[in-house]
mmCIF file of C-alpha atoms in Angstrom:
data_model
loop_
_atom_site.group_PDB
_atom_site.id
_atom_site.type_symbol
_atom_site.label_atom_id
_atom_site.label_comp_id
_atom_site.label_asym_id
_atom_site.label_seq_id
_atom_site.Cartn_x
_atom_site.Cartn_y
_atom_site.Cartn_z
ATOM 1 C CA MET A 1 -62.621 -88.917 -30.671
ATOM 2 C CA THR A 2 -63.539 -89.223 -27.324
ATOM 3 C CA PRO A 3 -60.187 -91.228 -26.045
ATOM 4 C CA SER A 4 -57.709 -88.766 -27.979
ATOM 5 C CA LEU A 5 -59.500 -85.912 -25.744
ATOM 6 C CA LYS A 6 -59.096 -87.755 -22.733
ATOM 7 C CA THR A 7 -55.271 -88.455 -23.204
ATOM 8 C CA GLU A 8 -54.864 -84.718 -24.080
ATOM 9 C CA SER A 9 -56.682 -83.804 -20.954
ATOM 10 C CA GLY A 10 -54.686 -86.190 -18.779
ATOM 11 C CA THR A 11 -51.373 -85.172 -20.471
ATOM 12 C CA GLN A 12 -52.279 -81.229 -19.707
ATOM 13 C CA SER A 13 -53.144 -82.048 -16.156
ATOM 14 C CA GLY A 14 -49.860 -84.070 -15.816
ATOM 15 C CA SER A 15 -47.893 -81.345 -17.067
ATOM 16 C CA SER A 16 -49.004 -78.483 -14.464
ATOM 17 C CA GLU A 17 -47.075 -77.959 -11.344
ATOM 18 C CA PRO A 18 -48.054 -76.464 -8.046
ATOM 19 C CA PRO A 19 -47.713 -72.508 -7.896
ATOM 20 C CA VAL A 20 -44.706 -71.203 -6.219
ATOM 21 C CA LEU A 21 -45.241 -68.782 -3.236
ATOM 22 C CA ALA A 22 -43.650 -65.352 -3.717
ATOM 23 C CA VAL A 23 -40.826 -64.306 -1.463
ATOM 24 C CA THR A 24 -41.460 -61.315 0.804
ATOM 25 C CA ALA A 25 -39.019 -58.982 2.439
ATOM 26 C CA GLY A 26 -39.732 -59.795 5.806
ATOM 27 C CA GLN A 27 -38.988 -63.530 5.233
ATOM 28 C CA LEU A 28 -35.903 -62.824 3.542
ATOM 29 C CA LEU A 29 -35.080 -60.875 6.988
ATOM 30 C CA ARG A 30 -36.215 -63.431 8.991
ATOM 31 C CA LYS A 31 -34.293 -66.046 7.008
ATOM 32 C CA ALA A 32 -30.849 -63.926 7.236
ATOM 33 C CA ARG A 33 -31.054 -63.580 10.994
ATOM 34 C CA LEU A 34 -31.726 -67.076 12.050
ATOM 35 C CA LYS A 35 -28.865 -68.113 9.575
ATOM 36 C CA ALA A 36 -26.567 -65.697 11.754
ATOM 37 C CA GLY A 37 -28.059 -66.956 14.883
ATOM 38 C CA ILE A 38 -29.180 -63.655 16.667
ATOM 39 C CA HIS A 39 -32.034 -63.238 18.668
ATOM 40 C CA LEU A 40 -34.637 -60.557 17.821
ATOM 41 C CA ALA A 41 -34.110 -59.071 21.130
ATOM 42 C CA VAL A 42 -30.439 -58.818 20.694
ATOM 43 C CA LEU A 43 -30.847 -57.318 17.404
ATOM 44 C CA SER A 44 -33.470 -54.620 18.951
ATOM 45 C CA ILE A 45 -30.699 -53.598 21.601
ATOM 46 C CA THR A 46 -28.082 -53.311 19.157
ATOM 47 C CA LEU A 47 -30.024 -50.714 16.478
ATOM 48 C CA LYS A 48 -32.087 -49.233 19.636
ATOM 49 C CA VAL A 49 -35.242 -49.980 17.843
ATOM 50 C CA PRO A 50 -38.432 -51.613 19.554
ATOM 51 C CA VAL A 51 -38.645 -55.519 19.128
ATOM 52 C CA ARG A 52 -42.433 -54.721 17.875
ATOM 53 C CA GLN A 53 -41.085 -52.869 14.892
ATOM 54 C CA LEU A 54 -38.380 -55.552 13.939
ATOM 55 C CA GLU A 55 -41.472 -58.080 14.507
ATOM 56 C CA ALA A 56 -43.896 -56.003 12.072
ATOM 57 C CA LEU A 57 -41.116 -55.688 9.385
ATOM 58 C CA GLU A 58 -40.625 -59.663 9.509
ATOM 59 C CA ALA A 59 -44.389 -60.232 9.406
ATOM 60 C CA ASP A 60 -44.650 -57.436 6.337
ATOM 61 C CA GLU A 61 -47.090 -55.350 8.345
ATOM 62 C CA LEU A 62 -45.860 -52.026 7.719
ATOM 63 C CA ASP A 63 -47.426 -48.903 9.150
ATOM 64 C CA PRO A 64 -48.253 -46.415 6.338
ATOM 65 C CA GLY A 65 -47.903 -43.518 9.073
ATOM 66 C CA LYS A 66 -44.247 -43.869 9.345
ATOM 67 C CA GLY A 67 -43.787 -44.264 5.529
ATOM 68 C CA PRO A 68 -41.776 -46.267 3.001
ATOM 69 C CA VAL A 69 -38.256 -44.317 3.937
ATOM 70 C CA PHE A 70 -38.581 -45.573 7.409
ATOM 71 C CA TYR A 71 -39.011 -49.402 6.765
ATOM 72 C CA ARG A 72 -36.206 -49.226 4.033
ATOM 73 C CA GLY A 73 -33.723 -47.396 6.339
ATOM 74 C CA LEU A 74 -34.602 -50.086 9.187
ATOM 75 C CA ALA A 75 -34.160 -52.653 6.655
ATOM 76 C CA SER A 76 -30.657 -51.350 5.779
ATOM 77 C CA SER A 77 -29.303 -51.186 9.277
ATOM 78 C CA VAL A 78 -30.635 -54.435 9.614
ATOM 79 C CA CYS A 79 -28.889 -56.124 6.918
ATOM 80 C CA ARG A 80 -25.733 -54.242 7.522
ATOM 81 C CA HIS A 81 -25.629 -55.805 11.042
ATOM 82 C CA LEU A 82 -26.530 -59.217 9.847
ATOM 83 C CA HIS A 83 -23.282 -59.029 7.128
ATOM 84 C CA THR A 84 -25.895 -59.621 4.066
ATOM 85 C CA ASP A 85 -26.958 -58.047 0.829
ATOM 86 C CA ALA A 86 -29.699 -55.638 1.325
ATOM 87 C CA ALA A 87 -30.588 -55.061 -2.478
ATOM 88 C CA PRO A 88 -33.015 -57.974 -2.634
ATOM 89 C CA ILE A 89 -34.919 -57.099 0.289
ATOM 90 C CA LEU A 90 -34.925 -53.146 -0.710
ATOM 91 C CA ALA A 91 -36.176 -54.083 -4.108
ATOM 92 C CA LEU A 92 -39.431 -55.806 -2.087
ATOM 93 C CA LEU A 93 -40.124 -53.173 0.184
ATOM 94 C CA PRO A 94 -42.273 -50.171 -1.280
ATOM 95 C CA GLN A 95 -40.552 -47.657 -3.503
ATOM 96 C CA THR A 96 -40.465 -44.055 -2.111
ATOM 97 C CA SER A 97 -43.048 -41.893 -3.723
ATOM 98 C CA PHE A 98 -41.095 -38.409 -3.110
ATOM 99 C CA GLN A 99 -39.275 -38.050 -6.103
ATOM 100 C CA LEU A 100 -38.616 -34.394 -7.047
ATOM 101 C CA GLU A 101 -39.818 -33.681 -10.762
ATOM 102 C CA PRO A 102 -37.802 -32.165 -13.200
ATOM 103 C CA LEU A 103 -37.970 -28.581 -13.144
ATOM 104 C CA ARG A 104 -40.135 -26.914 -15.487
ATOM 105 C CA SER A 105 -39.646 -23.336 -15.956
ATOM 106 C CA SER A 106 -42.580 -21.100 -16.744
ATOM 107 C CA ILE A 107 -40.293 -18.471 -18.596
ATOM 108 C CA LYS A 108 -40.125 -18.742 -22.349
ATOM 109 C CA PRO A 109 -37.250 -17.353 -24.033
ATOM 110 C CA LEU A 110 -37.741 -14.019 -25.713
ATOM 111 C CA GLU A 111 -38.374 -13.936 -29.195
ATOM 112 C CA ASP A 112 -36.791 -12.360 -31.704
ATOM 113 C CA GLU A 113 -37.953 -8.616 -32.598
ATOM 114 C CA ALA A 114 -39.645 -9.320 -35.969
ATOM 115 C CA SER A 115 -42.246 -11.858 -34.249
ATOM 116 C CA MET A 116 -42.844 -9.667 -31.113
ATOM 117 C CA GLY A 117 -44.040 -6.592 -33.731
ATOM 118 C CA ILE A 118 -41.290 -4.108 -31.903
ATOM 119 C CA ALA A 119 -38.390 -4.014 -34.577
ATOM 120 C CA GLY A 120 -38.846 -0.089 -35.087
ATOM 121 C CA LEU A 121 -38.447 0.482 -31.437
ATOM 122 C CA PRO A 122 -35.175 1.034 -30.370
ATOM 123 C CA TRP A 123 -34.940 -0.236 -26.663
ATOM 124 C CA GLY A 124 -32.099 -2.343 -27.570
ATOM 125 C CA ARG A 125 -30.166 0.008 -28.895
ATOM 126 C CA MET A 126 -30.654 2.408 -26.389
ATOM 127 C CA ALA A 127 -30.009 -0.029 -23.673
ATOM 128 C CA SER A 128 -26.704 -0.867 -25.333
ATOM 129 C CA SER A 129 -25.746 2.923 -25.797
ATOM 130 C CA LYS A 130 -26.397 3.486 -21.891
ATOM 131 C CA VAL A 131 -24.026 0.747 -20.934
ATOM 132 C CA VAL A 132 -21.281 1.897 -23.356
ATOM 133 C CA TRP A 133 -21.383 5.775 -22.162
ATOM 134 C CA SER A 134 -21.399 4.434 -18.688
ATOM 135 C CA ALA A 135 -18.199 2.179 -19.384
ATOM 136 C CA THR A 136 -16.612 4.971 -21.171
ATOM 137 C CA PHE A 137 -17.379 7.785 -18.461
ATOM 138 C CA MET A 138 -16.049 5.456 -15.963
ATOM 139 C CA LEU A 139 -12.620 4.806 -17.767
ATOM 140 C CA PHE A 140 -12.481 8.830 -18.431
ATOM 141 C CA MET A 141 -12.941 9.209 -14.385
ATOM 142 C CA THR A 142 -10.286 6.720 -13.769
ATOM 143 C CA GLY A 143 -7.976 8.308 -15.909
ATOM 144 C CA ALA A 144 -8.390 11.646 -14.675
ATOM 145 C CA LEU A 145 -7.992 10.625 -11.170
ATOM 146 C CA LEU A 146 -4.459 9.119 -12.203
ATOM 147 C CA TRP A 147 -3.105 11.797 -14.064
ATOM 148 C CA LEU A 148 -4.400 14.825 -11.970
ATOM 149 C CA PRO A 149 -1.621 16.682 -10.365
ATOM 150 C CA GLY A 150 -1.104 16.025 -6.624
ATOM 151 C CA PRO A 151 -2.695 18.423 -4.021
ATOM 152 C CA SER A 152 0.745 20.010 -3.531
ATOM 153 C CA HIS A 153 0.138 21.446 -6.794
ATOM 154 C CA TRP A 154 -2.903 23.059 -6.753
ATOM 155 C CA ALA A 155 -2.260 26.892 -6.582
ATOM 156 C CA TRP A 156 -6.238 27.826 -5.753
ATOM 157 C CA LEU A 157 -5.547 25.657 -1.997
ATOM 158 C CA GLU A 158 -2.763 28.602 -1.244
ATOM 159 C CA ASP A 159 -5.396 31.178 -1.815
ATOM 160 C CA VAL A 160 -7.992 29.517 0.285
ATOM 161 C CA LYS A 161 -5.536 28.983 3.094
ATOM 162 C CA SER A 162 -4.487 33.015 2.900
ATOM 163 C CA LEU A 163 -8.329 33.809 2.818
ATOM 164 C CA MET A 164 -8.786 31.529 5.844
ATOM 165 C CA ALA A 165 -6.087 32.749 7.843
ATOM 166 C CA ASP A 166 -7.087 36.615 7.085
ATOM 167 C CA GLN A 167 -10.240 35.970 8.432
ATOM 168 C CA VAL A 168 -8.908 34.300 11.658
ATOM 169 C CA VAL A 169 -6.424 36.838 12.386
ATOM 170 C CA SER A 170 -9.019 39.734 11.736
ATOM 171 C CA GLN A 171 -11.277 38.416 14.088
ATOM 172 C CA GLU A 172 -8.447 38.642 16.594
ATOM 173 C CA VAL A 173 -7.227 42.154 15.482
ATOM 174 C CA GLY A 174 -10.601 43.881 15.865
ATOM 175 C CA GLU A 175 -11.564 47.544 15.001
ATOM 176 C CA PRO A 176 -8.337 49.547 13.464
ATOM 177 C CA VAL A 177 -6.733 52.066 16.330
ATOM 178 C CA SER A 178 -5.200 55.043 15.806
ATOM 179 C CA LEU A 179 -3.751 57.773 18.029
ATOM 180 C CA PRO A 180 -5.100 61.303 18.074
ATOM 181 C CA VAL A 181 -2.598 64.159 16.933
ATOM 182 C CA ILE A 182 -2.273 67.114 18.962
ATOM 183 C CA GLY A 183 -2.062 70.727 17.414
ATOM 184 C CA ALA A 184 0.823 72.974 17.801
ATOM 185 C CA THR A 185 -0.025 74.867 21.076
ATOM 186 C CA SER A 186 2.656 74.653 23.361
ATOM 187 C CA PRO A 187 1.571 74.621 27.239
ATOM 188 C CA THR A 188 3.735 74.662 30.072
ATOM 189 C CA PHE A 189 4.368 71.457 31.826
ATOM 190 C CA GLU A 190 5.404 70.719 35.325
ATOM 191 C CA ALA A 191 8.352 68.873 35.629
ATOM 192 C CA SER A 192 8.347 65.711 38.373
ATOM 193 C CA ASP A 193 10.601 67.789 40.402
ATOM 194 C CA ALA A 194 8.786 70.510 42.046
ATOM 195 C CA LYS A 195 11.536 72.696 42.718
ATOM 196 C CA THR A 196 12.776 72.703 38.745
ATOM 197 C CA THR A 197 10.334 74.743 36.634
ATOM 198 C CA GLN A 198 10.913 75.480 32.541
ATOM 199 C CA SER A 199 10.140 78.358 30.688
ATOM 200 C CA PRO A 200 7.925 77.756 27.468
ATOM 201 C CA ALA A 201 11.120 78.787 25.101
ATOM 202 C CA SER A 202 13.250 76.097 26.849
ATOM 203 C CA PHE A 203 10.129 73.462 26.317
ATOM 204 C CA VAL A 204 9.759 74.562 22.784
ATOM 205 C CA SER A 205 13.621 74.211 22.353
ATOM 206 C CA ASN A 206 13.416 70.700 23.705
ATOM 207 C CA VAL A 207 10.663 69.134 22.085
ATOM 208 C CA PRO A 208 12.402 67.858 18.939
ATOM 209 C CA ASN A 209 14.728 65.927 20.876
ATOM 210 C CA ALA A 210 11.992 63.913 22.819
ATOM 211 C CA ALA A 211 11.081 60.458 22.206
ATOM 212 C CA THR A 212 7.770 60.830 19.985
ATOM 213 C CA THR A 213 5.391 58.492 18.703
ATOM 214 C CA ALA A 214 3.541 59.526 15.565
ATOM 215 C CA VAL A 215 1.706 57.906 12.755
ATOM 216 C CA VAL A 216 1.983 59.556 9.085
ATOM 217 C CA THR A 217 0.358 58.637 5.834
ATOM 218 C CA GLU A 218 1.321 60.079 2.796
ATOM 219 C CA PRO A 219 1.627 62.776 2.290
ATOM 220 C CA VAL A 220 4.057 63.815 4.984
ATOM 221 C CA ALA A 221 2.137 66.631 7.188
ATOM 222 C CA THR A 222 3.865 70.393 6.951
ATOM 223 C CA LYS A 223 6.584 71.552 9.500
ATOM 224 C CA SER A 224 4.204 73.854 11.040
ATOM 225 C CA SER A 225 2.311 70.785 12.946
ATOM 226 C CA GLN A 226 4.106 68.944 15.774
ATOM 227 C CA VAL A 227 2.957 65.824 17.649
ATOM 228 C CA ILE A 228 2.869 65.922 21.343
ATOM 229 C CA PRO A 229 3.381 62.830 23.335
ATOM 230 C CA ALA A 230 0.814 60.870 25.765
ATOM 231 C CA ASN A 231 2.556 61.724 28.539
ATOM 232 C CA PRO A 232 4.235 65.154 28.516
ATOM 233 C CA VAL A 233 6.237 64.310 32.003
ATOM 234 C CA THR A 234 8.210 61.409 30.918
ATOM 235 C CA ALA A 235 8.804 63.499 27.619
ATOM 236 C CA THR A 236 10.057 66.443 29.328
ATOM 237 C CA ALA A 237 12.391 63.964 31.797
ATOM 238 C CA SER A 238 13.477 62.450 28.407
ATOM 239 C CA SER A 239 14.615 65.770 26.884
ATOM 240 C CA SER A 240 16.168 66.917 29.654
ATOM 241 C CA ALA A 241 18.229 63.911 29.697
ATOM 242 C CA GLY A 242 19.336 64.257 26.115
ATOM 243 C CA ARG A 243 20.025 60.597 26.082
ATOM 244 C CA SER A 244 17.489 59.295 23.170
ATOM 245 C CA ASP A 245 17.867 59.723 19.463
ATOM 246 C CA ALA A 246 14.605 59.771 17.160
ATOM 247 C CA SER A 247 12.150 57.109 16.843
ATOM 248 C CA PRO A 248 13.003 54.674 13.983
ATOM 249 C CA GLU A 249 10.391 55.000 10.982
ATOM 250 C CA TRP A 250 8.714 52.230 9.095
ATOM 251 C CA VAL A 251 7.458 52.292 5.760
ATOM 252 C CA PHE A 252 4.677 49.399 4.636
ATOM 253 C CA SER A 253 3.807 49.530 0.962
ATOM 254 C CA ALA A 254 1.293 47.284 -0.142
ATOM 255 C CA SER A 255 1.070 45.799 -3.900
ATOM 256 C CA GLY A 256 -2.074 44.324 -3.042
ATOM 257 C CA ASP A 257 -4.790 44.771 -0.330
ATOM 258 C CA SER A 258 -3.425 43.808 3.260
ATOM 259 C CA TRP A 259 -3.679 44.639 6.770
ATOM 260 C CA LEU A 260 -1.372 45.621 9.439
ATOM 261 C CA GLU A 261 -1.067 45.637 13.307
ATOM 262 C CA VAL A 262 1.931 47.391 15.357
ATOM 263 C CA ARG A 263 2.421 47.087 19.186
ATOM 264 C CA ASN A 264 4.918 48.533 21.472
ATOM 265 C CA ALA A 265 6.445 46.859 24.174
ATOM 266 C CA GLN A 266 3.568 46.980 26.533
ATOM 267 C CA LYS A 267 1.495 45.484 24.084
ATOM 268 C CA ALA A 268 -0.555 48.427 23.424
ATOM 269 C CA VAL A 269 -1.687 49.068 19.961
ATOM 270 C CA ILE A 270 0.124 51.617 18.100
ATOM 271 C CA TRP A 271 -1.350 51.506 14.575
ATOM 272 C CA SER A 272 -3.975 48.598 13.234
ATOM 273 C CA GLY A 273 -5.696 49.026 10.020
ATOM 274 C CA VAL A 274 -6.226 48.137 6.471
ATOM 275 C CA VAL A 275 -3.623 49.275 3.740
ATOM 276 C CA LYS A 276 -5.145 49.474 0.040
ATOM 277 C CA ALA A 277 -3.049 48.398 -3.221
ATOM 278 C CA GLY A 278 -0.771 50.984 -3.999
ATOM 279 C CA GLU A 279 -0.470 52.491 -0.501
ATOM 280 C CA SER A 280 2.414 53.404 1.741
ATOM 281 C CA THR A 281 2.340 53.528 5.416
ATOM 282 C CA ARG A 282 4.568 55.271 7.494
ATOM 283 C CA ILE A 283 4.755 54.379 11.252
ATOM 284 C CA GLN A 284 7.237 56.159 13.598
ATOM 285 C CA SER A 285 7.621 54.099 17.239
ATOM 286 C CA PRO A 286 10.220 53.438 19.842
ATOM 287 C CA LEU A 287 11.813 49.819 19.790
ATOM 288 C CA PRO A 288 10.888 47.213 20.798
ATOM 289 C CA VAL A 289 7.804 46.928 18.624
ATOM 290 C CA SER A 290 5.657 43.469 17.275
ATOM 291 C CA VAL A 291 4.493 43.673 14.168
ATOM 292 C CA VAL A 292 1.618 41.242 12.110
ATOM 293 C CA VAL A 293 1.241 41.751 8.435
ATOM 294 C CA GLY A 294 -1.465 40.011 6.640
ATOM 295 C CA ARG A 295 -0.924 38.960 3.266
ATOM 296 C CA ALA A 296 2.902 39.392 3.785
ATOM 297 C CA GLN A 297 3.707 38.264 -0.011
ATOM 298 C CA ALA A 298 1.728 41.793 -1.050
ATOM 299 C CA VAL A 299 3.684 43.805 0.919
ATOM 300 C CA THR A 300 7.326 45.149 1.217
ATOM 301 C CA ALA A 301 8.849 46.947 4.602
ATOM 302 C CA THR A 302 11.729 49.217 5.363
ATOM 303 C CA LEU A 303 13.016 49.936 8.615
ATOM 304 C CA ARG A 304 15.376 53.186 8.768
ATOM 305 C CA GLY A 305 15.450 53.213 4.861
ATOM 306 C CA GLN A 306 17.088 49.474 4.698
ATOM 307 C CA ALA A 307 14.594 46.901 3.364
ATOM 308 C CA PHE A 308 13.083 44.363 6.007
ATOM 309 C CA ASP A 309 12.536 41.165 4.689
ATOM 310 C CA LEU A 310 9.073 39.425 5.738
ATOM 311 C CA LYS A 311 9.560 35.953 4.502
ATOM 312 C CA PRO A 312 11.846 34.402 7.169
ATOM 313 C CA HIS A 313 8.885 35.419 9.215
ATOM 314 C CA THR A 314 5.897 34.391 7.406
ATOM 315 C CA LEU A 315 3.932 31.263 8.030
ATOM 316 C CA VAL A 316 1.668 30.540 5.370
ATOM 317 C CA THR A 317 0.238 34.541 4.354
ATOM 318 C CA VAL A 318 0.956 35.803 7.952
ATOM 319 C CA ALA A 319 4.046 37.648 8.928
ATOM 320 C CA ARG A 320 4.965 37.957 12.654
ATOM 321 C CA PHE A 321 8.003 39.220 14.027
ATOM 322 C CA GLU A 322 9.152 41.642 16.989
ATOM 323 C CA VAL A 323 12.382 44.031 16.435
ATOM 324 C CA LYS A 324 13.946 44.681 19.732
ATOM 325 C CA GLU A 325 16.786 46.976 18.307
#
């Protein structure tokens, strides 16, 4: 038995081979650099890397502070410059440990209403109904904006404009002014010529022919009342000349509340006030006159018994015109 054991042990010892040393990444880089015939200093200048870092890479002395990413990138640059395959060298270098783990969400999907125990609560139905009603309301508003008539067809805008115009003009006009009416007494007046005098009888006979200014509101005054002009001297001179006719009469009839303002040639206010619905105002004044009528669409005017059209002179709701003859 002993020789057989020796034979077996000899066979086993003869069949064993010497262990092969493992090749490192630094050795492969050094071998490739020497094969290309490039000095380490030239490689350092080309890659702009210190020589000591290249020496440390070839000696497999890796600084843990720089990390595997730095050395793997440096090895890739050296292999690219030496025109050699970098895959076997990178496989021997430390692998990067900064790999992102797959995202795991902590939010769990909602379970059905039966498992959560809220099957009897109408939260889902309420939310869906709010969305439906909101969408319906938006569609209705969009259709209303598309089919509503334009601003030019809105009748209430005209009322607003007329009201604003009435307020502006009423502020400009101010308080209504009316002229006083003097009684029927006929005092004696002196003429402009000191040498010429008139008797009371002759003065009374000439008064109806003088140019007068009077304002009468229906009903008309009786024949016993007379209106004396503000300037008696001018009236007497005009009556002696006998060349002026009676003042034209204006009649303004209002179907709605309105206001009037009449001014003479000197821009003095002859009559200004409000005319109620259903009233008529008679105004006598010599021409020329300037007239302003508020809410002209509700007022009809006549001059010397003939209708006077206010529409050509109306802007929005206020009519402004001047009559010279």
